[in-house]
Coordinates of C-alpha atoms in Angstrom, one line a residue:
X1 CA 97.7 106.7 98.4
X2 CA 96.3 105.3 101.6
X3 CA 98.9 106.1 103.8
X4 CA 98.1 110.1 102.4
X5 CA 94.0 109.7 103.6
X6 CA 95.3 108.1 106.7
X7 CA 97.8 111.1 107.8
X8 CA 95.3 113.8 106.0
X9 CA 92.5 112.2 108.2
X10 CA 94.3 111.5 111.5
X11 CA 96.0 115.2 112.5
X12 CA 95.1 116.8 115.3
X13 CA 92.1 114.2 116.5
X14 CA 95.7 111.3 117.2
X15 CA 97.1 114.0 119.6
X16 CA 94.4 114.7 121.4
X17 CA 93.3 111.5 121.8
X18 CA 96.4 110.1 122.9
X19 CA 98.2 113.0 124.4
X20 CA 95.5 114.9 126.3
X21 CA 97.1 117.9 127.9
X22 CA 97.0 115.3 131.4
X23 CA 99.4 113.0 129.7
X24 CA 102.1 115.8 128.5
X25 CA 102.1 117.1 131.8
X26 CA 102.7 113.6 133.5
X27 CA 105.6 113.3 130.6
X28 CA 107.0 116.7 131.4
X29 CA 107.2 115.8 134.8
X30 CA 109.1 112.4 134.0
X31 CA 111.5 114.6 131.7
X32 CA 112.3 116.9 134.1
X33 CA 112.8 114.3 136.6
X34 CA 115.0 112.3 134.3
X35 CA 117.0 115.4 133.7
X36 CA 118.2 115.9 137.2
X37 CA 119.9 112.8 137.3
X38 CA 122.3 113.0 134.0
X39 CA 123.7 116.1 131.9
X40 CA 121.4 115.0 129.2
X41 CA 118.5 116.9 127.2
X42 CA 115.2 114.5 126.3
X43 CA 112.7 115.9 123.7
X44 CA 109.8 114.0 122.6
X45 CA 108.3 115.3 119.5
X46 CA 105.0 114.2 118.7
X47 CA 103.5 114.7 114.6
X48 CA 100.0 113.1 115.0
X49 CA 100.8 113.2 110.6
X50 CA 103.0 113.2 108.4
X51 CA 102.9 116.3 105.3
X52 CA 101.9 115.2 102.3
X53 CA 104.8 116.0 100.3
X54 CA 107.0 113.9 102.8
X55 CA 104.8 111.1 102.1
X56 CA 104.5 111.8 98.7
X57 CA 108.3 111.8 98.3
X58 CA 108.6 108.4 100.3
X59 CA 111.5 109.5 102.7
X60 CA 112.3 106.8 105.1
X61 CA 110.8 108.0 108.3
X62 CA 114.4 108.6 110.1
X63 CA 114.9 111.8 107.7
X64 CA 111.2 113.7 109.1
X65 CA 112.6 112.5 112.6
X66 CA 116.1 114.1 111.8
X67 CA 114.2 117.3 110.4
X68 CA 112.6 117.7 113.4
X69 CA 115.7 117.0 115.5
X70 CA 117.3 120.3 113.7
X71 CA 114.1 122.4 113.8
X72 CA 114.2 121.6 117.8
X73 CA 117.8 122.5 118.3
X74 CA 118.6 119.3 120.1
X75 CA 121.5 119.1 118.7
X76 CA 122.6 122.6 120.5
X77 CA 123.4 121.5 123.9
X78 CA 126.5 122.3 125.7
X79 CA 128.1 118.3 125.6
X80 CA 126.3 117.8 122.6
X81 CA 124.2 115.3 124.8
X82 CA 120.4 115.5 123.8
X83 CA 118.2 112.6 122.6
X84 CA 114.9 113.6 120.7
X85 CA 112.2 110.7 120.9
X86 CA 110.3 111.2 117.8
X87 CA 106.7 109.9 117.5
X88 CA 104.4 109.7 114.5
X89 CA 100.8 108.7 115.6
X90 CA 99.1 108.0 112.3
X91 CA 102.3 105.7 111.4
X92 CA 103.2 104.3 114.9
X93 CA 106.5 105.3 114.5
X94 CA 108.8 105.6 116.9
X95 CA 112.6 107.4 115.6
X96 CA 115.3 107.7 118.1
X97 CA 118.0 110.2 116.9
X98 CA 121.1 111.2 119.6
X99 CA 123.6 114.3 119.2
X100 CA 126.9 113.5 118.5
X101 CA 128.3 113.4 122.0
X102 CA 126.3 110.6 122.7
X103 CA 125.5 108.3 119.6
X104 CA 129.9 108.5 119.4
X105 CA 129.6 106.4 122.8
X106 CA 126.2 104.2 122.4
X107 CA 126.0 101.4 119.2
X108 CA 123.0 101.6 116.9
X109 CA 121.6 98.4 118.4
X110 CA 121.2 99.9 121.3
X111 CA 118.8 102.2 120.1
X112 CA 117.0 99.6 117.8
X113 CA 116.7 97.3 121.1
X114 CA 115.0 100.7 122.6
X115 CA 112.3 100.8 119.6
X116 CA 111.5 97.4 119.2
X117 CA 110.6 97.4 123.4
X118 CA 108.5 100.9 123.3
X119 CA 106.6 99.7 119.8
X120 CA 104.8 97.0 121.2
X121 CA 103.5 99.3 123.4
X122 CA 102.7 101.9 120.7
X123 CA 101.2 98.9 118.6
X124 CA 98.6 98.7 121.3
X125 CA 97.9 102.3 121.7
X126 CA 99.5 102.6 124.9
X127 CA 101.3 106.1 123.8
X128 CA 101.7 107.1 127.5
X129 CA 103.3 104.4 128.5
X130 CA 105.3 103.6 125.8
X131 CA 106.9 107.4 126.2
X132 CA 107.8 107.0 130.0
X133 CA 109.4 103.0 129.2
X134 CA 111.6 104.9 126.5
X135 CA 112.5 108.1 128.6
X136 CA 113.3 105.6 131.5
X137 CA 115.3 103.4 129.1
X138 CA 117.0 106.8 127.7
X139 CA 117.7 107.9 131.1
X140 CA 119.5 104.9 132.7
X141 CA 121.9 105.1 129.1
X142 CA 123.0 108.8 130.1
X143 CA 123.0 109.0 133.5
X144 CA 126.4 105.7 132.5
X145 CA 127.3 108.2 130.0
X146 CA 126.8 112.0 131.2
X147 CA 126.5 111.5 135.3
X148 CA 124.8 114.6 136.9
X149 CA 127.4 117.2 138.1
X150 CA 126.7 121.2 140.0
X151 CA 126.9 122.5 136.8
X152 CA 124.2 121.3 134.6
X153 CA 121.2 123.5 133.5
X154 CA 118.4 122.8 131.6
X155 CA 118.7 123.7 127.8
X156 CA 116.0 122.2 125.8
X157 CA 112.0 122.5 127.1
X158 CA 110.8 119.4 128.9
X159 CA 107.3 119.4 127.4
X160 CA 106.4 117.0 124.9
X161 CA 106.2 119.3 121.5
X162 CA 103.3 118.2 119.1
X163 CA 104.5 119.1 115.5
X164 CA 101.6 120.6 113.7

């Protein structure tokens, strides 16, 4: 029941307060940067809470994080190749989910080693940082995996989306 205050109570205030329209625009930038040098799409979703009948059903995180990675589309890229960064303020949670083309090529661990780095950051509110440390972390994995090449477009937005 506390965990259903703290989401109800947290909303909109978490996003603004750590992602000011500043800090999306200095993470769009990264994105976009990132982007140029692999065939790779990054989203970062941010929910500042959870709803309360995800919480009340007591779904493991991952599934809202997958949810989200179909309502984005980031599974709909040409090679298959986007990441979504999922972020849930009011839990701290970080979710890494990968289309096909990708997590067929990178281990699990991988992506836990990825979490367990960017949460300590997250732990101490650093929300800013802790998104650029993973989007340079996710970066360096596809540029080894999906190099640049003439043909590459951008499919997916580069802004941060909050989920409201």
């Amino acid at each position: 029941m506390i965990r259903l205050f703290k989401h109800f109570f947290s909303g909109w205030f978490l996003s603004r307060k750590y992602f000011p329209e500043k800090v999306l625009s200095n993470i769009e930038v990264v994105i976009k940067d990132s982007e140029k040098r692999h065939n790779g799409e990054v989203v970062l979703a941010i929910e500042p809470s959870l709803p309360a009948s995800f919480i009340l059903s007591k779904k493991p995180i991952r599934e809202r994080a997958i949810e989200i990675f179909s309502r984005l589309h980031v599974w709909d890229t040409e090679n298959n190749s986007g990441i979504l960064l999922y972020l849930n303020l009011a839990d701290k949670a970080l979710e890494i989910v990968a289309d096909r083309g990708i997590s067929s090529k990178i281990k699990d661990d991988f992506w836990r080693k990825i979490i367990n780095n960017i949460q300590n950051e997250f732990s101490k509110s650093k929300f800013e940082r802790g998104a650029i440390l993973a989007i340079s972390e996710l970066t360096g994995i596809l540029e080894e995996n999906f190099p640049s090449d003439s043909k590459d477009k951008n499919e997916l937005p580069d802004k941060p989306v909050i989920i409201e």
